[in-house]
Short mmCIF file of C-alpha atoms and ligand atoms in Angstrom, two decimals:
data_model
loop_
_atom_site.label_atom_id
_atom_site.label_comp_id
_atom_site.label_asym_id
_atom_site.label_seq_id
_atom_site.Cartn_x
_atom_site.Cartn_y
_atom_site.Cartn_z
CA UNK A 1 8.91 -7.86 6.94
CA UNK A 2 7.31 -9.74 3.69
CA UNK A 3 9.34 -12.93 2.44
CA UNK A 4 12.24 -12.36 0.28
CA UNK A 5 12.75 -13.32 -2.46
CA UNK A 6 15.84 -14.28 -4.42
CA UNK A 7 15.36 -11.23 -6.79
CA UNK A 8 15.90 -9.41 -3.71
CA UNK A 9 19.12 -10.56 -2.35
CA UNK A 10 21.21 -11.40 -6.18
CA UNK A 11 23.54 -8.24 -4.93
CA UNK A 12 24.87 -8.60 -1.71
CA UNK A 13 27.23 -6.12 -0.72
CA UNK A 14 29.09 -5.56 2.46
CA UNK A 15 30.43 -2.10 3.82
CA UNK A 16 32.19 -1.10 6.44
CA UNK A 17 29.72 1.23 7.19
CA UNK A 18 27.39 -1.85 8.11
CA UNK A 19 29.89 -3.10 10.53
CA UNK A 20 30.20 0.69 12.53
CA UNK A 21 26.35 0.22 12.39
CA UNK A 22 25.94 -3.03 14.09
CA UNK A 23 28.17 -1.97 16.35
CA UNK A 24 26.98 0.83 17.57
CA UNK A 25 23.85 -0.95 18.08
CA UNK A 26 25.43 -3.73 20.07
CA UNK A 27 28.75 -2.69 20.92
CA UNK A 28 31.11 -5.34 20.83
CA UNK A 29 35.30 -5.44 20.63
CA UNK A 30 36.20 -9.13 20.27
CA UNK A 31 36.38 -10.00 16.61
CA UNK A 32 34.68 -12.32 14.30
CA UNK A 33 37.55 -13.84 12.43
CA UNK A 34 37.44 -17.60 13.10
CA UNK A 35 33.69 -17.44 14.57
CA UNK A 36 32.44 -20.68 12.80
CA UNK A 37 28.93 -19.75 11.96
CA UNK A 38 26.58 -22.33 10.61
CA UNK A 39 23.52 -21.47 8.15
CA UNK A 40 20.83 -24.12 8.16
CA UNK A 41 18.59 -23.84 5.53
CA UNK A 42 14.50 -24.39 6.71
CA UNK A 43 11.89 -26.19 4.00
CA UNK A 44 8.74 -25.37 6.82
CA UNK A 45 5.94 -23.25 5.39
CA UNK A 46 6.53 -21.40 2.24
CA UNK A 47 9.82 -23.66 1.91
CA UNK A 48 13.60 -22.69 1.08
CA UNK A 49 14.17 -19.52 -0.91
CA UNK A 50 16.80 -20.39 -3.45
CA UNK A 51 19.96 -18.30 -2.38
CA UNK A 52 18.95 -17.30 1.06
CA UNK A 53 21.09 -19.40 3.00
CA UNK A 54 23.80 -18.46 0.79
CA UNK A 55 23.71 -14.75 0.80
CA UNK A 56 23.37 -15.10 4.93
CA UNK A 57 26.56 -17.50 4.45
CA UNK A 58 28.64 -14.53 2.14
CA UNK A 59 27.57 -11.76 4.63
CA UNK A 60 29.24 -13.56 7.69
CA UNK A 61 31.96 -14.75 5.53
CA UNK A 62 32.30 -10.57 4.66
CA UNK A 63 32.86 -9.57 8.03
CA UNK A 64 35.70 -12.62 9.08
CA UNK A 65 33.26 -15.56 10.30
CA UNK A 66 34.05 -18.94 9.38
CA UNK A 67 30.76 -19.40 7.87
CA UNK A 68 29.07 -22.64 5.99
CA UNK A 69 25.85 -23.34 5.12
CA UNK A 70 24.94 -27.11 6.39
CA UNK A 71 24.32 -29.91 3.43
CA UNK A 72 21.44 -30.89 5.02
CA UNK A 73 18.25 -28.58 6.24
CA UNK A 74 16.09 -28.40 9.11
CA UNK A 75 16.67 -30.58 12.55
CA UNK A 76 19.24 -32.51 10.72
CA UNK A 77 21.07 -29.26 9.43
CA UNK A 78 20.71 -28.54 13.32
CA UNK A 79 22.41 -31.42 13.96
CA UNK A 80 24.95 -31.00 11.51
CA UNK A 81 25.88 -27.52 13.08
CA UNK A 82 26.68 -28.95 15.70
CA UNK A 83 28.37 -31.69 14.89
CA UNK A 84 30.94 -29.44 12.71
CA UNK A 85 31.32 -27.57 16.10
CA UNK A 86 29.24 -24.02 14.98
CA UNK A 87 29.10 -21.48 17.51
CA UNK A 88 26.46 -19.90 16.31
CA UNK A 89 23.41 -20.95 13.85
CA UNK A 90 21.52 -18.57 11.58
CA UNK A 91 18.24 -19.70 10.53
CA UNK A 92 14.61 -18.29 9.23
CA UNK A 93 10.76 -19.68 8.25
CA UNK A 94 8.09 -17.59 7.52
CA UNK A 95 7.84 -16.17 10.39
CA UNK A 96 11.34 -15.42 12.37
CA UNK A 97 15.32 -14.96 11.50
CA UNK A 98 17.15 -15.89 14.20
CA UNK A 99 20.45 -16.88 15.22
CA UNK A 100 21.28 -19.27 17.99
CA UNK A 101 25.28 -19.28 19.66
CA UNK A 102 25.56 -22.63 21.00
CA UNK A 103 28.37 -21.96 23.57
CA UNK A 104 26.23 -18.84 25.34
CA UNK A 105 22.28 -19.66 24.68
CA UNK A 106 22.50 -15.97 23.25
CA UNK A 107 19.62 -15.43 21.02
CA UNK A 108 19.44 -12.79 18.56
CA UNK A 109 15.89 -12.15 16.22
CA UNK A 110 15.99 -9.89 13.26
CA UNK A 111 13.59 -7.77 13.86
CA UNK A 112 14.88 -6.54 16.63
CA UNK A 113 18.59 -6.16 15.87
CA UNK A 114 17.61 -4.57 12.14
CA UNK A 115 15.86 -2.16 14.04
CA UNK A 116 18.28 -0.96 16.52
CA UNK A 117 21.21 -1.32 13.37
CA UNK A 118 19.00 0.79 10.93
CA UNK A 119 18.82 3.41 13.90
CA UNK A 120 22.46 3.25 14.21
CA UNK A 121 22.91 3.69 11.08
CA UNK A 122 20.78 6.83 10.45
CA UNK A 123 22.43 8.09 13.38
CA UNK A 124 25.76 7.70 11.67
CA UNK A 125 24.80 9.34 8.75
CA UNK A 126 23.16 12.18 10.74
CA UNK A 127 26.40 12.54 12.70
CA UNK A 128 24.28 12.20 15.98
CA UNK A 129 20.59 11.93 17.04
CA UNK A 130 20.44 13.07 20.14
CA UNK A 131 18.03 16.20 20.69
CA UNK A 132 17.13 15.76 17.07
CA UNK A 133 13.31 14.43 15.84
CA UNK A 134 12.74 11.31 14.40
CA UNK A 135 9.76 10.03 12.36
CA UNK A 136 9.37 6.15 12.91
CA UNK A 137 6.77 4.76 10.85
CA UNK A 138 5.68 1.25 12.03
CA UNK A 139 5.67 -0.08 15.47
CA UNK A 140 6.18 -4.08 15.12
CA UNK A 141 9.45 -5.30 16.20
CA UNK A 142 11.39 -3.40 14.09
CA UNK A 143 10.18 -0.10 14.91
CA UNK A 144 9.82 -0.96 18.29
CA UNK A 145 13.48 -1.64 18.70
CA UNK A 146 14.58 1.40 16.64
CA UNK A 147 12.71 3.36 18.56
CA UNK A 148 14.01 2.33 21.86
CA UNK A 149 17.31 3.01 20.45
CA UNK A 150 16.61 6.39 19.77
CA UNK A 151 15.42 7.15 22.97
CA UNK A 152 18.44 6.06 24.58
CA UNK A 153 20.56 8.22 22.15
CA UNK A 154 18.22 11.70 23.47
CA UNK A 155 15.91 11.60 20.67
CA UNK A 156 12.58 13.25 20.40
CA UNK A 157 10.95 9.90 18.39
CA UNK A 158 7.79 10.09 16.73
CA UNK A 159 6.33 6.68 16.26
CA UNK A 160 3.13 6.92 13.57
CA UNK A 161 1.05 4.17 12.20
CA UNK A 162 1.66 4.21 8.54
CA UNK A 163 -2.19 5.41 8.48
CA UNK A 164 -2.14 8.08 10.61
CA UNK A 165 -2.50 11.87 9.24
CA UNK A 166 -0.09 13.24 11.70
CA UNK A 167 2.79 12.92 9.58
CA UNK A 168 1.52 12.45 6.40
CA UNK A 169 1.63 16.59 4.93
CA UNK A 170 4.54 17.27 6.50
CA UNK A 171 8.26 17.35 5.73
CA UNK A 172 10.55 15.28 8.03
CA UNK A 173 14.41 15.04 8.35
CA UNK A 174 14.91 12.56 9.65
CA UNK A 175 12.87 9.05 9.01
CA UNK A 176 12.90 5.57 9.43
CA UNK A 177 10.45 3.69 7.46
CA UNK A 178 9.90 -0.01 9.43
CA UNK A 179 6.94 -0.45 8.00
CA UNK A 180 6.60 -3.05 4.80
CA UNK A 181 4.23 -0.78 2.49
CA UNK A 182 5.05 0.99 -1.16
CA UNK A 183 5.15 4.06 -1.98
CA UNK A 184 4.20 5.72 1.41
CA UNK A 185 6.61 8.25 1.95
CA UNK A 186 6.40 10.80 -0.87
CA UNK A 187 7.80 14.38 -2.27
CA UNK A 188 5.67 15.97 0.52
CA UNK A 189 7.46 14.35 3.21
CA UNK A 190 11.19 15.24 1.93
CA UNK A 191 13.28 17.74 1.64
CA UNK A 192 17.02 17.85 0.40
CA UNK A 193 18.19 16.99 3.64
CA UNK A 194 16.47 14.08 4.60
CA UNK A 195 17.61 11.25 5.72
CA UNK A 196 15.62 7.99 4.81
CA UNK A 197 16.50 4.54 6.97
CA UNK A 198 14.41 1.96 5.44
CA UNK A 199 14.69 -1.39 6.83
CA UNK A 200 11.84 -2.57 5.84
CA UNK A 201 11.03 -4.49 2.13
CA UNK A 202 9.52 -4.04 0.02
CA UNK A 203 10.90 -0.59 0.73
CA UNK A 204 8.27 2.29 1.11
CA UNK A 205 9.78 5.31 -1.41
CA UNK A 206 9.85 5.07 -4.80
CA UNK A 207 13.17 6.01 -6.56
CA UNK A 208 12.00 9.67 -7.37
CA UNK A 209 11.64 10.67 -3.90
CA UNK A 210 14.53 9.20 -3.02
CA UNK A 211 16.72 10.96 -5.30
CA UNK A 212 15.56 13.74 -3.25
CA UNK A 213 16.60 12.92 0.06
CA UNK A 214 20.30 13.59 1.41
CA UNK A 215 21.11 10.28 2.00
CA UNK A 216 19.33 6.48 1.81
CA UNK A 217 20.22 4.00 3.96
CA UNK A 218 18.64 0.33 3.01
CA UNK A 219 19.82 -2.86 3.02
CA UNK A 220 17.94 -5.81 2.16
CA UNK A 221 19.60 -8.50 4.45
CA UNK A 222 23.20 -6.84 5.00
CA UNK A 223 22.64 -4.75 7.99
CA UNK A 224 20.14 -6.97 9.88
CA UNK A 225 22.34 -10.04 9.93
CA UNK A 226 25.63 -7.98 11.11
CA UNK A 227 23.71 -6.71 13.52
CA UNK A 228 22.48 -10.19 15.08
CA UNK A 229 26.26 -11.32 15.00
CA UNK A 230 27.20 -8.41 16.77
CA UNK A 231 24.16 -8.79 19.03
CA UNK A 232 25.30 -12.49 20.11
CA UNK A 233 29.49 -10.92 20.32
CA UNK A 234 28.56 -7.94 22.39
CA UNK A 235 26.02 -10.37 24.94
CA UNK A 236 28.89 -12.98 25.28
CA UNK A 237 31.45 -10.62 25.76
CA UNK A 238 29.32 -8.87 29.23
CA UNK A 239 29.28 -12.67 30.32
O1 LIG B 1 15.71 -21.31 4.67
C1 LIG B 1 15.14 -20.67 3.79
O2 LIG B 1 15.62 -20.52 2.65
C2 LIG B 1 13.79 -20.03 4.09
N1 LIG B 1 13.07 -20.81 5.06
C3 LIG B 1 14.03 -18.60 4.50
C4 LIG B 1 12.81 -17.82 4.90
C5 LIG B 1 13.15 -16.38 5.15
N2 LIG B 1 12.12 -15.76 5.92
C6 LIG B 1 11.62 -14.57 5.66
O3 LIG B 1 12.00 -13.88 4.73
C7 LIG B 1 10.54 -14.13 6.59
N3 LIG B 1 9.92 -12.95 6.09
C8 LIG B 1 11.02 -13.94 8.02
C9 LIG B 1 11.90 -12.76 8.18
C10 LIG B 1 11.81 -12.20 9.56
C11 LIG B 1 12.58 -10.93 9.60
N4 LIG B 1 12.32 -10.14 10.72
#
């Protein structure tokens, strides 16, 4: 995934869609009202992206956390989480998103739980997967994980490098896009009932292709943070 940027995340919006997503991904039952989530903002590398924090904050606070962004950032915003008694603490450099629950030593990374979520979700929208092909483009973590969900659900996946001519002349139905390129999938690939799941971003279709498709699922930040809280419910629930 490139960096985000604040232009990216100005409108955040929560469905309940997002929550069926995440938890079909990581099925969990116990609720998140109450779970006091902390969001510590990080200044290493390319430093703090001005609303970050925040929007993580709002999509926790969507779905019933208790959720606060510390006043302070890096190992004193650590220390801050948990000395207002967090269970769990969101954070991200350059490099990783991750979220930490301090009762369970459950980790959860982005990557992977956007990628399982983002399958989820297509499989939602396709009312099932299973004996069904699916083009996943990318194989870093986020493809990686998607497609491992698939395969558990009875798909037929086919994983392509973003390169590679074996997809690129042909029309798919299904796809999910975990790569971080523009403009890759185009009118060739589509028809009217595709179905697009792009978690990556910048995403990879421009907007005239995608008014093609049957349905779009993307979320900048939504989907990959409900799934990491569900990923750290459903692991301390099997405890
Ligand atoms: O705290 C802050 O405001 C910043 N340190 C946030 C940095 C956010 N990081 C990114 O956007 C990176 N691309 C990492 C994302 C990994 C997703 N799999």
């Amino acid at each position: 995934m490139s960096r985000l940027t604040t232009q990216d995340i100005l409108n955040i919006s929560v469905d309940p869609r997002m929550i069926e997503a995440a938890r079909l991904a990581y099925p969990f039952s116990i609720s998140p009202f109450g779970v006091r989530v902390a969001v510590v903002p990080v200044t290493s590398g390319l430093g703090v992206i001005p609303k970050f924090a925040e929007s993580v904050r709002e999509i926790l606070a969507a779905v019933g956390c208790d959720a606060f962004v510390t006043g302070s950032s890096d190992v004193a915003g650590l220390s801050e989480a948990y000395k207002r008694n967090a269970d769990i603490v969101f954070m991200a450099d350059d490099i990783e998103f991750a979220a930490y629950s301090l009762n369970s030593r459950v980790f959860a990374s982005n990557g992977e739980c956007t990628g399982r979520a983002f399958a989820a979700a297509l499989e939602l929208s396709a009312s099932g997967v299973n004996g069904k092909e699916v083009l996943v483009l990318g194989f870093g973590a986020v493809g990686q994980a998607a497609a491992e969900y698939l395969t558990e659900r009875g798909t037929k996946v086919l994983v392509c490098d973003k390169d590679s001519t074996d997809w690129k002349n042909t029309t798919h139905q299904l796809i999910l896009d975990a790569t971080s390129e523009r403009d890759i999938i185009t009118g060739d690939n589509v028809t009217a009932d595709t179905i697009l799941s792009l978690p990556g971003m910048p995403i990879g279709v421009n907007p005239d292709v995608l008014r093609l498709c049957r349905d779009v699922i993307h979320s900048p930040l939504e989907l990959g943070t409900i799934a990491m809280l569900a990923k750290i419910l459903a692991s301390e629930e099997k405890m």
